[in-house]
Amino acid sequence: MSLAPFVERLKRLARLTEQDERALHQLPFAKRHIDKGRDAIIKGEAPSYLYVILDGWAGRYNLRPNGSRRMTGYLLPGDFCGIHAVCHAPMDHSITALTNCSLAKIELANFNALATDSPAISRALWQAKLIDEATLRTWLVNSTDALRTIAHLLCELEARLIPDAMDNERKLELPITQEQLGDALGITPVHVNRIMRQLRERGLATVHQGALHIPDLAALRKEASFDPSYLHPTHASKV
Amino acid sequence: MSLAPFVERLKRLARLTEQDERALHQLPFAKRHIDKGRDAIIKGEAPSYLYVILDGWAGRYNLRPNGSRRMTGYLLPGDFCGIHAVCHAPMDHSITALTNCSLAKIELANFNALATDSPAISRALWQAKLIDEATLRTWLVNSTDALRTIAHLLCELEARLIPDAMDNERKLELPITQEQLGDALGITPVHVNRIMRQLRERGLATVHQGALHIPDLAALRKEASFDPSYLHPTHASKV
DNA sequence: CGCCCTTTTGAAGAAAATCAAGGGCAGTGG
DNA sequence: CCACTGCCCTTGATTTTCTTCAAAAGGGCG
């Protein structure tokens, strides 16, 4: 497996030159497997690597004093983390594997060299950060009640996993448990279950054997007041 | 009023050279007053200015479909916003004046020129973004119940307004209403009031005539499980 | 089969929203 | 000077939402 998902991601974020692309593809990296439930980076570390998710799902989380975890974001294939190290800042949260994951570890020194040389790459990093931030904001804004909160997260995942969605009926892999969803939303797993039932009964979303089925994406998005624009930077950045 | 608060802020975030500092001080800017309740930037704009808060409090917010607003961050004197424009990206949220504000408008073209030339300045921007992001995360993580949510926000404001806190008894201006607090926390103003009473009764925080008094900062921080480290980048970035 | 993990459902309790109504205080205007 | 008005804070009563506690039912896998 190569860094292709990573390069593709950056290409979506900014206009890379051919040279940028070539240099990215030639970045040396190490592959690392992380078992479901294990942490890739722990809060307080200042990793000297950039981690790219090649396969599987990971998540950012913090522990609360009572021991429960609160996810603050999902990392899907092509996503990366560890940028804190751009500033040599220690991580303010941990990264855990929600499923078995394979990651690419890229030496930050190598990557930073590219980023400082290439305006497009450094712009792509900014875009990525802005999207992360916007995503956090939507989590705050759209968590009025549990149903909307869950519906919104499902919409987010759908939009991120199938970026070029056009049609209206969708099916996608949802390899996480209801408890993990609850962690991400600050909701009890029991309550997640009840809401999932409501979504099912209302024909908005059903989960069967690890697959999420959205019979009517438009309806779900309306229910969640989901607007995907925050995930897709306008390529105004072509400039 | 000069850009001094802005320069001071950046100096906290990264090691500026004397030249950086001089260049920042020489940035041309326009002053703009915004009345309480008015918006400085509206969602969807891609402002061509960087805005620096010189005086007053502002806030980032989004509107919810039902018309209520959800604040996603406070902007205090010295803070800046409009960095989206680094990527020519449209704002995904609006900025409103919580009190009467005076802002400095700096042409992005001018500022970007500085930022691309100076590694320290561009690093300071990264730091600022990381802090914004970390702050958003703490809002998610530490909002289990209303009391902790409010206590945490009070701690955040205290830490940001009095960065070099050492002693344990604090008093500071809190120029916002309980309703505005509720907007920031996703809590009903009525409920904010009830919690403020609890804080008062428990001797954790009292508000009198627009002044917040924290008799025992350590106790309040403990209640909120507040750890200020996310606000203060270790100057590891000296490197 | 039997075990573990996840999902599902029920019933009771806590937390917060909602609805409604006073009360303080500053500013306005007669 | 005082009544009036508007804004904010405060409190009570009621209802909704979510949590907690508990237990049962599926499903995959040794």
PDB file of C-alpha atoms in Angstrom, chain A residues 88-225:
ATOM      1  CA  HIS A  88       6.653  20.959  18.119  1.00  0.00           C
ATOM      2  CA  ALA A  89       3.601  21.187  20.325  1.00  0.00           C
ATOM      3  CA  PRO A  90       2.573  18.256  22.464  1.00  0.00           C
ATOM      4  CA  MET A  91      -0.704  16.622  21.543  1.00  0.00           C
ATOM      5  CA  ASP A  92      -3.681  17.824  23.552  1.00  0.00           C
ATOM      6  CA  HIS A  93      -5.539  14.592  22.831  1.00  0.00           C
ATOM      7  CA  SER A  94      -4.924  10.955  21.997  1.00  0.00           C
ATOM      8  CA  ILE A  95      -5.502   8.954  18.830  1.00  0.00           C
ATOM      9  CA  THR A  96      -7.005   5.523  19.083  1.00  0.00           C
ATOM     10  CA  ALA A  97      -7.823   2.795  16.598  1.00  0.00           C
ATOM     11  CA  LEU A  98     -11.563   2.295  16.372  1.00  0.00           C
ATOM     12  CA  THR A  99     -10.984  -0.681  14.103  1.00  0.00           C
ATOM     13  CA  ASN A 100      -7.838  -2.464  13.101  1.00  0.00           C
ATOM     14  CA  CYS A 101      -5.857   0.184  11.321  1.00  0.00           C
ATOM     15  CA  SER A 102      -2.884   0.442   9.081  1.00  0.00           C
ATOM     16  CA  LEU A 103      -1.031   3.701   9.211  1.00  0.00           C
ATOM     17  CA  ALA A 104       1.851   5.273   7.381  1.00  0.00           C
ATOM     18  CA  LYS A 105       4.441   7.018   9.498  1.00  0.00           C
ATOM     19  CA  ILE A 106       6.205   9.829   7.745  1.00  0.00           C
ATOM     20  CA  GLU A 107       9.173  11.532   9.323  1.00  0.00           C
ATOM     21  CA  LEU A 108       8.098  15.056  10.093  1.00  0.00           C
ATOM     22  CA  ALA A 109      11.488  16.429   9.214  1.00  0.00           C
ATOM     23  CA  ASN A 110      11.041  15.083   5.712  1.00  0.00           C
ATOM     24  CA  PHE A 111       7.496  16.237   5.385  1.00  0.00           C
ATOM     25  CA  ASN A 112       8.132  19.681   6.796  1.00  0.00           C
ATOM     26  CA  ALA A 113      10.874  20.206   4.286  1.00  0.00           C
ATOM     27  CA  LEU A 114       8.360  19.638   1.528  1.00  0.00           C
ATOM     28  CA  ALA A 115       5.727  21.785   3.172  1.00  0.00           C
ATOM     29  CA  THR A 116       7.963  24.770   3.620  1.00  0.00           C
ATOM     30  CA  ASP A 117       9.187  24.516   0.050  1.00  0.00           C
ATOM     31  CA  SER A 118       5.797  24.138  -1.542  1.00  0.00           C
ATOM     32  CA  PRO A 119       3.151  26.816  -1.090  1.00  0.00           C
ATOM     33  CA  ALA A 120       0.513  24.405  -2.350  1.00  0.00           C
ATOM     34  CA  ILE A 121       1.332  21.751   0.214  1.00  0.00           C
ATOM     35  CA  SER A 122       1.411  24.207   3.055  1.00  0.00           C
ATOM     36  CA  ARG A 123      -1.889  25.552   1.844  1.00  0.00           C
ATOM     37  CA  ALA A 124      -3.324  22.072   1.785  1.00  0.00           C
ATOM     38  CA  LEU A 125      -2.310  21.687   5.405  1.00  0.00           C
ATOM     39  CA  TRP A 126      -4.099  24.889   6.287  1.00  0.00           C
ATOM     40  CA  GLN A 127      -7.177  23.715   4.500  1.00  0.00           C
ATOM     41  CA  ALA A 128      -7.078  20.442   6.348  1.00  0.00           C
ATOM     42  CA  LYS A 129      -6.855  22.259   9.650  1.00  0.00           C
ATOM     43  CA  LEU A 130      -9.693  24.575   8.727  1.00  0.00           C
ATOM     44  CA  ILE A 131     -11.838  21.581   7.903  1.00  0.00           C
ATOM     45  CA  ASP A 132     -10.951  19.919  11.192  1.00  0.00           C
ATOM     46  CA  GLU A 133     -11.929  23.080  12.975  1.00  0.00           C
ATOM     47  CA  ALA A 134     -15.127  23.528  11.033  1.00  0.00           C
ATOM     48  CA  THR A 135     -16.028  19.945  11.790  1.00  0.00           C
ATOM     49  CA  LEU A 136     -15.562  20.534  15.484  1.00  0.00           C
ATOM     50  CA  ARG A 137     -17.800  23.564  15.219  1.00  0.00           C
ATOM     51  CA  THR A 138     -20.543  21.617  13.519  1.00  0.00           C
ATOM     52  CA  TRP A 139     -20.381  19.084  16.305  1.00  0.00           C
ATOM     53  CA  LEU A 140     -21.068  21.879  18.744  1.00  0.00           C
ATOM     54  CA  VAL A 141     -23.670  23.634  16.671  1.00  0.00           C
ATOM     55  CA  ASN A 142     -25.696  20.627  15.620  1.00  0.00           C
ATOM     56  CA  SER A 143     -25.921  18.828  18.901  1.00  0.00           C
ATOM     57  CA  THR A 144     -29.186  20.152  20.188  1.00  0.00           C
ATOM     58  CA  ASP A 145     -30.892  16.836  20.800  1.00  0.00           C
ATOM     59  CA  ALA A 146     -29.633  13.299  20.446  1.00  0.00           C
ATOM     60  CA  LEU A 147     -31.460  12.558  17.227  1.00  0.00           C
ATOM     61  CA  ARG A 148     -30.024  15.477  15.382  1.00  0.00           C
ATOM     62  CA  THR A 149     -26.597  14.804  16.827  1.00  0.00           C
ATOM     63  CA  ILE A 150     -26.549  11.234  15.580  1.00  0.00           C
ATOM     64  CA  ALA A 151     -28.136  12.051  12.264  1.00  0.00           C
ATOM     65  CA  HIS A 152     -25.539  14.729  11.713  1.00  0.00           C
ATOM     66  CA  LEU A 153     -22.657  12.411  12.441  1.00  0.00           C
ATOM     67  CA  LEU A 154     -24.036   9.830  10.038  1.00  0.00           C
ATOM     68  CA  CYS A 155     -24.292  12.512   7.393  1.00  0.00           C
ATOM     69  CA  GLU A 156     -20.739  13.602   8.073  1.00  0.00           C
ATOM     70  CA  LEU A 157     -19.416  10.079   7.727  1.00  0.00           C
ATOM     71  CA  GLU A 158     -21.373   9.524   4.571  1.00  0.00           C
ATOM     72  CA  ALA A 159     -20.088  12.727   3.058  1.00  0.00           C
ATOM     73  CA  ARG A 160     -16.508  11.969   3.981  1.00  0.00           C
ATOM     74  CA  LEU A 161     -16.554   8.359   2.864  1.00  0.00           C
ATOM     75  CA  ILE A 162     -18.285   9.021  -0.415  1.00  0.00           C
ATOM     76  CA  PRO A 163     -17.023  12.447  -1.348  1.00  0.00           C
ATOM     77  CA  ASP A 164     -18.537  12.526  -4.792  1.00  0.00           C
ATOM     78  CA  ALA A 165     -22.015  11.565  -3.766  1.00  0.00           C
ATOM     79  CA  MET A 166     -24.635  12.277  -6.341  1.00  0.00           C
ATOM     80  CA  ASP A 167     -27.444   9.805  -5.989  1.00  0.00           C
ATOM     81  CA  ASN A 168     -29.800   9.704  -3.104  1.00  0.00           C
ATOM     82  CA  GLU A 169     -29.724   6.181  -1.726  1.00  0.00           C
ATOM     83  CA  ARG A 170     -26.561   5.176   0.067  1.00  0.00           C
ATOM     84  CA  LYS A 171     -25.019   2.227   1.738  1.00  0.00           C
ATOM     85  CA  LEU A 172     -21.713   2.254   3.496  1.00  0.00           C
ATOM     86  CA  GLU A 173     -19.639   0.349   5.961  1.00  0.00           C
ATOM     87  CA  LEU A 174     -20.026   1.435   9.552  1.00  0.00           C
ATOM     88  CA  PRO A 175     -17.458  -0.595  11.435  1.00  0.00           C
ATOM     89  CA  ILE A 176     -18.094   0.872  14.855  1.00  0.00           C
ATOM     90  CA  THR A 177     -20.359  -0.032  17.712  1.00  0.00           C
ATOM     91  CA  GLN A 178     -23.172   2.004  19.138  1.00  0.00           C
ATOM     92  CA  GLU A 179     -21.078   2.514  22.209  1.00  0.00           C
ATOM     93  CA  GLN A 180     -18.323   4.080  20.113  1.00  0.00           C
ATOM     94  CA  LEU A 181     -20.886   6.334  18.498  1.00  0.00           C
ATOM     95  CA  GLY A 182     -21.997   7.359  21.950  1.00  0.00           C
ATOM     96  CA  ASP A 183     -18.418   8.218  22.896  1.00  0.00           C
ATOM     97  CA  ALA A 184     -18.227  10.490  19.927  1.00  0.00           C
ATOM     98  CA  LEU A 185     -21.411  12.281  20.749  1.00  0.00           C
ATOM     99  CA  GLY A 186     -21.435  12.432  24.493  1.00  0.00           C
ATOM    100  CA  ILE A 187     -24.460  10.165  24.601  1.00  0.00           C
ATOM    101  CA  THR A 188     -25.147   7.016  26.550  1.00  0.00           C
ATOM    102  CA  PRO A 189     -24.955   3.845  24.428  1.00  0.00           C
ATOM    103  CA  VAL A 190     -28.441   2.964  25.592  1.00  0.00           C
ATOM    104  CA  HIS A 191     -29.734   6.222  24.306  1.00  0.00           C
ATOM    105  CA  VAL A 192     -27.867   5.841  21.042  1.00  0.00           C
ATOM    106  CA  ASN A 193     -29.725   2.614  20.594  1.00  0.00           C
ATOM    107  CA  ARG A 194     -33.075   4.215  21.186  1.00  0.00           C
ATOM    108  CA  ILE A 195     -32.361   6.961  18.718  1.00  0.00           C
ATOM    109  CA  MET A 196     -31.157   4.485  16.136  1.00  0.00           C
ATOM    110  CA  ARG A 197     -34.487   2.817  16.491  1.00  0.00           C
ATOM    111  CA  GLN A 198     -36.252   6.087  15.875  1.00  0.00           C
ATOM    112  CA  LEU A 199     -34.137   6.663  12.781  1.00  0.00           C
ATOM    113  CA  ARG A 200     -35.014   3.173  11.613  1.00  0.00           C
ATOM    114  CA  GLU A 201     -38.699   3.591  12.307  1.00  0.00           C
ATOM    115  CA  ARG A 202     -38.766   6.895  10.504  1.00  0.00           C
ATOM    116  CA  GLY A 203     -36.974   5.412   7.523  1.00  0.00           C
ATOM    117  CA  LEU A 204     -34.005   7.741   7.864  1.00  0.00           C
ATOM    118  CA  ALA A 205     -31.208   5.258   8.496  1.00  0.00           C
ATOM    119  CA  THR A 206     -30.808   1.606   9.283  1.00  0.00           C
ATOM    120  CA  VAL A 207     -27.788  -0.422  10.279  1.00  0.00           C
ATOM    121  CA  HIS A 208     -27.563  -4.077   9.380  1.00  0.00           C
ATOM    122  CA  GLN A 209     -24.495  -6.238   9.794  1.00  0.00           C
ATOM    123  CA  GLY A 210     -22.092  -3.344  10.008  1.00  0.00           C
ATOM    124  CA  ALA A 211     -23.543  -1.563   7.022  1.00  0.00           C
ATOM    125  CA  LEU A 212     -25.297   1.752   7.271  1.00  0.00           C
ATOM    126  CA  HIS A 213     -28.143   2.172   4.858  1.00  0.00           C
ATOM    127  CA  ILE A 214     -29.574   5.588   4.149  1.00  0.00           C
ATOM    128  CA  PRO A 215     -32.748   5.183   2.134  1.00  0.00           C
ATOM    129  CA  ASP A 216     -33.222   8.899   1.624  1.00  0.00           C
ATOM    130  CA  LEU A 217     -30.101  10.940   2.049  1.00  0.00           C
ATOM    131  CA  ALA A 218     -31.873  14.219   1.479  1.00  0.00           C
ATOM    132  CA  ALA A 219     -34.350  13.466   4.237  1.00  0.00           C
ATOM    133  CA  LEU A 220     -31.629  12.525   6.683  1.00  0.00           C
ATOM    134  CA  ARG A 221     -29.666  15.636   5.855  1.00  0.00           C
ATOM    135  CA  LYS A 222     -32.720  17.745   6.383  1.00  0.00           C
ATOM    136  CA  GLU A 223     -33.393  16.149   9.731  1.00  0.00           C
ATOM    137  CA  ALA A 224     -29.789  16.823  10.750  1.00  0.00           C
ATOM    138  CA  SER A 225     -29.698  20.207   9.044  1.00  0.00           C
TER     139      SER A 225
END
